[in-house]
Coordinates of C-alpha atoms in Angstrom, one line a residue:
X1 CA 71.6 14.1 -79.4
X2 CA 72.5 11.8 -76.6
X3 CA 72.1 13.0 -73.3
X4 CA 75.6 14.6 -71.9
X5 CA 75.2 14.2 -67.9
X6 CA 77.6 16.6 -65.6
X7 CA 79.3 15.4 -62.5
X8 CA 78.1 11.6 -62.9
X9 CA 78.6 9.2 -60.1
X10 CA 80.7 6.2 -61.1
X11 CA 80.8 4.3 -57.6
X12 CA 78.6 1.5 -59.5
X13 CA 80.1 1.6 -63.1
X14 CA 83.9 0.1 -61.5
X15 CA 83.5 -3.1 -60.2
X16 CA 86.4 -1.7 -57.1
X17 CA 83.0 0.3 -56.1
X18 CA 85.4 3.6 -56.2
X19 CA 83.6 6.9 -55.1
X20 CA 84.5 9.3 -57.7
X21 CA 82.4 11.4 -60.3
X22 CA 83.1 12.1 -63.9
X23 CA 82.7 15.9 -65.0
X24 CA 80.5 14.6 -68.3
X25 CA 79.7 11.2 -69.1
X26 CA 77.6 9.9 -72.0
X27 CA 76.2 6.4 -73.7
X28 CA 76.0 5.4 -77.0
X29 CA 73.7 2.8 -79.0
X30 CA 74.8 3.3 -82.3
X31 CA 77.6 4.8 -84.5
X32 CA 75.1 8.4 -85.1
X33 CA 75.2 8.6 -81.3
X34 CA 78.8 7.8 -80.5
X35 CA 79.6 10.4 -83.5
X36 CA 77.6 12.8 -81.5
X37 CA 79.5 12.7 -78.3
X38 CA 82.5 12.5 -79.3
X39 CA 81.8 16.0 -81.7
X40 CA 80.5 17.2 -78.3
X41 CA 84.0 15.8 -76.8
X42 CA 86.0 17.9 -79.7
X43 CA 84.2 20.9 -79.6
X44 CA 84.5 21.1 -75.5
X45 CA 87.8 19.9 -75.9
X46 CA 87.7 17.1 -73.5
X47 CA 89.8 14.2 -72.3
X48 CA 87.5 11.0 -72.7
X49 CA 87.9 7.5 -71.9
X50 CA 85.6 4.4 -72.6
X51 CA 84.2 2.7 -69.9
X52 CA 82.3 -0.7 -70.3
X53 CA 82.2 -2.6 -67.4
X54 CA 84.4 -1.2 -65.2
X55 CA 86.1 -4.4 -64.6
X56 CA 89.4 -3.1 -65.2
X57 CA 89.9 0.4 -64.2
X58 CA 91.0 1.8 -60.9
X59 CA 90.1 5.7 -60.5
X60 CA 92.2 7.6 -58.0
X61 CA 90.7 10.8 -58.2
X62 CA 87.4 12.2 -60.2
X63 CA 87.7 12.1 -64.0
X64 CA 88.5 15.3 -65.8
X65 CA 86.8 14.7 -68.7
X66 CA 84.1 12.2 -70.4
X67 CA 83.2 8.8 -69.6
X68 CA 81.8 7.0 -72.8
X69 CA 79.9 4.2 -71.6
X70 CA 78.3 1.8 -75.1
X71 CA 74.7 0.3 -74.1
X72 CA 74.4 -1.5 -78.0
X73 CA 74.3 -5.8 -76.9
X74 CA 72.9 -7.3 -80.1
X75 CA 74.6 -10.6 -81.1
X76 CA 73.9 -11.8 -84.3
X77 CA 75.4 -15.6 -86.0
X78 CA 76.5 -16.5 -89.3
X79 CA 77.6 -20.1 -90.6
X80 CA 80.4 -21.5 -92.8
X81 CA 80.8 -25.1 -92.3
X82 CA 81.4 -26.2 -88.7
X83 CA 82.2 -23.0 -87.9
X84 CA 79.7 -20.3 -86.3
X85 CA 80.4 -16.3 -86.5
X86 CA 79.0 -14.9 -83.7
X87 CA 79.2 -10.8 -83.8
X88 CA 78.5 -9.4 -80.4
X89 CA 78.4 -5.7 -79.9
X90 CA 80.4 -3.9 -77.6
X91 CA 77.8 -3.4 -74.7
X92 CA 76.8 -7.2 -74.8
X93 CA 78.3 -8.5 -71.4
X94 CA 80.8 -10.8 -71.3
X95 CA 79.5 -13.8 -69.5
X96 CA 76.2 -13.0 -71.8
X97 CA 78.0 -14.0 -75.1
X98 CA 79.5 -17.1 -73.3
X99 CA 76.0 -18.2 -71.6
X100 CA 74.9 -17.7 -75.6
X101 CA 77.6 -20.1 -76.8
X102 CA 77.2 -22.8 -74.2
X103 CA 73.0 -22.7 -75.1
X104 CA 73.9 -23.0 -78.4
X105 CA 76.6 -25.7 -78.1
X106 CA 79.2 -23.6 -79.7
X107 CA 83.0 -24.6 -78.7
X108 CA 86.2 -22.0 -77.5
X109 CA 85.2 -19.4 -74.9
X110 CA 84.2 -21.6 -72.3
X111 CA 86.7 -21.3 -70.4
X112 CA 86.4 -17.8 -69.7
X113 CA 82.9 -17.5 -68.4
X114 CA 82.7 -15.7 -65.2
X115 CA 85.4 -12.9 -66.4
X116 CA 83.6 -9.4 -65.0
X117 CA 83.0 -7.0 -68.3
X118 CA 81.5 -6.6 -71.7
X119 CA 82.3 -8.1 -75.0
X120 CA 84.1 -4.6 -76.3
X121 CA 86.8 -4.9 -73.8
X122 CA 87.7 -8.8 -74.4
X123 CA 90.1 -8.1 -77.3
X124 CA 91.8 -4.8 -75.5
X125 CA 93.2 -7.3 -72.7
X126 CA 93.2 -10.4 -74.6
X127 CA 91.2 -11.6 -71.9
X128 CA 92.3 -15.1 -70.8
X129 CA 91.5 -18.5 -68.4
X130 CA 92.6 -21.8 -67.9
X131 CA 94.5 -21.9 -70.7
X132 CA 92.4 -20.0 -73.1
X133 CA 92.6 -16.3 -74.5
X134 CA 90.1 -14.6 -76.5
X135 CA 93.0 -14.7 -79.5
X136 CA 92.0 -18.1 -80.0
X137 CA 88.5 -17.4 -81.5
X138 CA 88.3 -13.9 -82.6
X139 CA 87.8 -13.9 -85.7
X140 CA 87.7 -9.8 -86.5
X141 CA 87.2 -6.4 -84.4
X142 CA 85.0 -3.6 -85.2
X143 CA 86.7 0.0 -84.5
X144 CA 84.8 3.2 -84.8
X145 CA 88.2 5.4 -85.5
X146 CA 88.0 8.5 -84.5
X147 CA 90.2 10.0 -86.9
X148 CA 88.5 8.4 -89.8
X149 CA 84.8 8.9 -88.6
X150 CA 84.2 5.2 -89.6
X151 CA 84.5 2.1 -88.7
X152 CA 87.9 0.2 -89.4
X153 CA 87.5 -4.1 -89.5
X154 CA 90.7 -5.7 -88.3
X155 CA 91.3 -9.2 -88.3
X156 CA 92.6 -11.0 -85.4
X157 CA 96.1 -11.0 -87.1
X158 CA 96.2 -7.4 -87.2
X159 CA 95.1 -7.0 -83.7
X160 CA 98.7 -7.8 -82.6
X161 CA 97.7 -10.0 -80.0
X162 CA 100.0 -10.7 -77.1
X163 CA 100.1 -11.8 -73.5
X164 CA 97.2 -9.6 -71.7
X165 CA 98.0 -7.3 -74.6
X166 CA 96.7 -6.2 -77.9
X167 CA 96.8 -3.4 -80.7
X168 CA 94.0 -1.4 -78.6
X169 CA 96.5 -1.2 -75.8
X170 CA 99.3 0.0 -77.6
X171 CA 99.4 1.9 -81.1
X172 CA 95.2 2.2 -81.9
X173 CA 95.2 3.1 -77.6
X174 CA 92.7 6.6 -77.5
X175 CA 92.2 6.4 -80.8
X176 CA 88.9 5.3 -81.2
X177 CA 85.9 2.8 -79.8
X178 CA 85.3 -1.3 -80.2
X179 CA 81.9 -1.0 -81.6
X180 CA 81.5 -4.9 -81.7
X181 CA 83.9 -8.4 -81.7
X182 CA 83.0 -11.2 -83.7
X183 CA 83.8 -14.7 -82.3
X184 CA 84.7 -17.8 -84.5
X185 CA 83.3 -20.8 -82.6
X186 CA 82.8 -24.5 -83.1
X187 CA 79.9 -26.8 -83.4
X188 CA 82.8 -29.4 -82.9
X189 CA 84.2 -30.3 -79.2
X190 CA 87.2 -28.9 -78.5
X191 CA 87.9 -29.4 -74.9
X192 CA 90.8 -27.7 -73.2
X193 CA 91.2 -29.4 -69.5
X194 CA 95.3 -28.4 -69.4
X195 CA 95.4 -26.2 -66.9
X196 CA 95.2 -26.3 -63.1
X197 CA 92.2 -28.3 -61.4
X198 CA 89.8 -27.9 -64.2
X199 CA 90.0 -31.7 -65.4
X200 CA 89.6 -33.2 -62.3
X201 CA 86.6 -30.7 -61.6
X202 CA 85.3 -31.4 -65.2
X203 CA 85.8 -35.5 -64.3
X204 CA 83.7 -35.6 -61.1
X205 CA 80.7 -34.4 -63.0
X206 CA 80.9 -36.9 -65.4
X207 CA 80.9 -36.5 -68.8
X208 CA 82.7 -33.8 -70.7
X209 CA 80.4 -31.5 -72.1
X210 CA 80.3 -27.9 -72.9
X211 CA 78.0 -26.7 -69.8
X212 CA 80.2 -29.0 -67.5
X213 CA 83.2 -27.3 -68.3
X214 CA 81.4 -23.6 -67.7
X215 CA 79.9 -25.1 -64.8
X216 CA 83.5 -26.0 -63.4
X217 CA 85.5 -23.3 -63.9
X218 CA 82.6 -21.0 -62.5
X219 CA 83.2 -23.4 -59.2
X220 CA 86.8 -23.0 -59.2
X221 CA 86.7 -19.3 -59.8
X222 CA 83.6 -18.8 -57.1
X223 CA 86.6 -20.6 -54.7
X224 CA 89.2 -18.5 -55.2
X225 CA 87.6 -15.3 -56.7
X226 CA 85.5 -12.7 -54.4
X227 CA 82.2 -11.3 -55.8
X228 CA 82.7 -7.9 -56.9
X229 CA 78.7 -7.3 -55.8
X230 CA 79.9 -8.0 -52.5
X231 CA 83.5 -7.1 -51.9
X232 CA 84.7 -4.4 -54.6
X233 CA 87.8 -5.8 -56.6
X234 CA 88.8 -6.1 -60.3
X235 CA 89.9 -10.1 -60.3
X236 CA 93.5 -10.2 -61.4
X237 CA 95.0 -7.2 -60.3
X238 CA 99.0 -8.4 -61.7
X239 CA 99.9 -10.1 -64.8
X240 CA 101.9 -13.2 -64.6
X241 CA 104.9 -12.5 -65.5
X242 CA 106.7 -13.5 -68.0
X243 CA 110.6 -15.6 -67.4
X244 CA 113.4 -16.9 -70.5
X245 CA 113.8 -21.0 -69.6
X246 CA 117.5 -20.0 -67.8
X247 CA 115.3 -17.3 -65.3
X248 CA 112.8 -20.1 -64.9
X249 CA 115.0 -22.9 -64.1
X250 CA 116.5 -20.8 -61.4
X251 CA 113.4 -19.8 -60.0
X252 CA 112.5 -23.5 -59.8
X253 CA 115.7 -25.2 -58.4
X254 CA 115.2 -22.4 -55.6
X255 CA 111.7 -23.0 -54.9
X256 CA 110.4 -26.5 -56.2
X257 CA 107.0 -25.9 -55.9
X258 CA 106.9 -22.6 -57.7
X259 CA 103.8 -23.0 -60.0
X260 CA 105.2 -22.4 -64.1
X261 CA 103.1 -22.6 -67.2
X262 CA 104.6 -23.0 -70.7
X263 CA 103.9 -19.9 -72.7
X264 CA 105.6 -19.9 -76.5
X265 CA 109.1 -19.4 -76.2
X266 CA 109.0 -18.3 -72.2
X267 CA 107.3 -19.8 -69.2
X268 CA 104.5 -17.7 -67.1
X269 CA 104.6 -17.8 -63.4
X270 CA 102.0 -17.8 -61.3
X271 CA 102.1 -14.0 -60.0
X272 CA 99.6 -15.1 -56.8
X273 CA 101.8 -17.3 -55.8
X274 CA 104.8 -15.1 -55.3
X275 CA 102.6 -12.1 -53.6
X276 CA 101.5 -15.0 -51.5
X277 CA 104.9 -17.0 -50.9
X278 CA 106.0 -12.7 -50.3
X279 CA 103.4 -12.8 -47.1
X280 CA 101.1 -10.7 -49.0
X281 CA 98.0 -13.0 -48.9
X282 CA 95.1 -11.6 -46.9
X283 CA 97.3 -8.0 -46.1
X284 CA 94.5 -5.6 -45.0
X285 CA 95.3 -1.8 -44.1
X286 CA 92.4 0.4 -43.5
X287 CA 90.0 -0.8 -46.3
X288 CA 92.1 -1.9 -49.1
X289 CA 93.6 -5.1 -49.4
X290 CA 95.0 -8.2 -50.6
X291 CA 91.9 -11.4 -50.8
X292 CA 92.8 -13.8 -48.4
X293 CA 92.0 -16.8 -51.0
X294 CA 93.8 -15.1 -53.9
X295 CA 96.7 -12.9 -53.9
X296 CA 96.4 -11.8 -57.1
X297 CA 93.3 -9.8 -56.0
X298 CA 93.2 -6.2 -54.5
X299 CA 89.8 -5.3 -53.2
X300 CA 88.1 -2.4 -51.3
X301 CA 86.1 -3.5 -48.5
X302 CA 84.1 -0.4 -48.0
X303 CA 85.4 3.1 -48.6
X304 CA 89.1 2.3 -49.9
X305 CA 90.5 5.4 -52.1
X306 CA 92.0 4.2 -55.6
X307 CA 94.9 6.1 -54.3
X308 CA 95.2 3.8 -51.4
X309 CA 94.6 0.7 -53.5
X310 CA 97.4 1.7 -56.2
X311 CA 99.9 2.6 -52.8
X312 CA 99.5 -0.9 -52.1
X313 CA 100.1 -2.2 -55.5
X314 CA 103.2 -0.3 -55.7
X315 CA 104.4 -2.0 -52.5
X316 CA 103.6 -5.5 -53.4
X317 CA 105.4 -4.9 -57.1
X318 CA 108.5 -3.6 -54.7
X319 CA 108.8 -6.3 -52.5
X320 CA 108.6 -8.9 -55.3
X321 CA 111.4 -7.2 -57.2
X322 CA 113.1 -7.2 -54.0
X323 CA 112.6 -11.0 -53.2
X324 CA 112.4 -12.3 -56.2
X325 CA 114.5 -10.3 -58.7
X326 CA 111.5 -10.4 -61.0
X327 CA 108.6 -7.4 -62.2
X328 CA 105.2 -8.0 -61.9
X329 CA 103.2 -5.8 -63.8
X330 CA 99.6 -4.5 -63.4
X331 CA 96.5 -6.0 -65.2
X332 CA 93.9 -3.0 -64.7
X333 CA 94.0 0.8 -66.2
X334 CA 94.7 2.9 -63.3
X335 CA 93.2 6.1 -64.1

């Protein structure tokens, strides 16, 4: 059986660098090994939670319970006309299965290289970037469900994808493990430049290519985005919230320069510009704080408490319900 390890140190499995411990935590390489743990889970009648990255959890206290972390990173390809299947298990990380795609000169996650995490938790958040989500190229997910003791195959339609959202968020949410995602990508260029400075960063390096476009928006995110090796944080703390066109026009007429994004049937505002227009930008109390390049990120600068970084979330989503009139949610678990 797997190794089952008491009172394990998670300070460097959450990219906020949090100082708590987990009473058991465990890792899995295959299905016989996560069917072990969690059989160990139900016979010790444990709480559990999977943890992949860390990338989007904040602790605020030690975990009662079982971390399950995956460790399987295989990625495998199959073709069917100019399109490339690219299965990636859960423990493969994230900017590993886009650094794979660019080599390979496969089209649609580009965009989002540089997001913190593994491949298993991509669909859970319906990761996005500059105007790409992971919706846009998954073609199916791999569950291990827990109720079933199998593995479940859902396609990207019954995923439920939404805004930051997904099945594994809402109805499927402790019911099971992503054991692996498989990507739908392109041999065929498919640029998206749409959004923010990534054209004109694209432009001044010449041609349009695949690598160029990874290559910008690692620059722009390197501009705005702190290192989580070097100053703890999760990137995007808030979601941009979501307006009707009547909310958003008023929004706009009262502040012209208020950055809005089409999204379906509503417009998204940019949520790190209204902590920042709020005076939030570069807040620091004790060790926990807002990033003075971008206010959409919390980070610890030392030996913050989760407790003290969630105190100040609740503060900033306050005040921008006060100024604003409008709800800002949060992005990362907080656990």
């Amino acid at each position: 059986m797997t190794e089952i390890v008491r009172n394990k140190s998670l300070r460097y499995l959450n990219t906020f660098g949090i100082d708590v411990k987990s009473s058991r935590y465990a890792e899995f390489r295959n299905i016989e090994e996560l069917r072990k743990i969690f059989e160990y889970q139900e016979e010790n009648n444990l709480n559990w939670y999977p943890l992949s990255g860390g990338s989007n959890t904040l602790f605020t206290r030690d975990y009662k319970g079982i971390i399950i972390h995956p460790l399987c990173s295989d990625i495998t390809t199959r073709t069917e006309n100019e399109f490339i299947y690219v299965k990636a298990d859960a423990g493969t990380l994230w900017d590993n299965l886009v650094f794979f795609s660019i080599e390979h000169n496969l089209w649609g996650i580009e965009n989002l290289y540089g997001i913190p995490g593994y491949v298993g938790s991509s669909p859970i958040q319906n990761i996005g970037a500059y105007g790409v989500e992971a919706k846009d190229c998954i073609y199916s997910v791999d569950f291990y469900d827990k109720k079933k003791n199998g593995i479940v195959t859902l396609l990207a339609n019954d995923c439920n994808f939404g805004y930051r959202d997904s099945i594994f968020k809402k109805e499927l949410k402790g019911k099971g493990i992503i054991i692996s995602v498989t990507y739908r990508l392109s041999i065929k260029e498919n640029p998206r430049l749409d959004y923010g400075d990534l054209k004109n960063e694209v432009e001044n390096k010449g041609k349009i290519t695949i690598k160029n476009i990874a290559d910008s928006v690692i620059s722009i995110r390197n501009s705005k985005l702190p290192d989580p090796n070097v100053l703890g944080n999760s990137g995007s703390f808030f979601k941009n919230p979501l307006l009707n066109i009547q909310e958003a026009v008023k929004l706009k007429n009262k502040y012209p320069e208020v950055p809005l994004y089409p999204h379906g049937d509503k417009v998204k505002v940019a949520a790190g510009w209204l902590i920042e227009k709020a005076g939030w930008k570069g807040y620091r109390k004790g060790d926990c704080g807002v990033h003075d390049r971008q206010a959409l990120v919390l980070v610890n600068h030392g030996n913050s408490s989760g407790e003290e970084i969630k105190k100040l979330a609740e503060e900033i989503i306050s005040d921008i319900n006060t100024k604003f009139n409008i709800n800002i949610e949060t992005e990362v678990n907080i656990l």
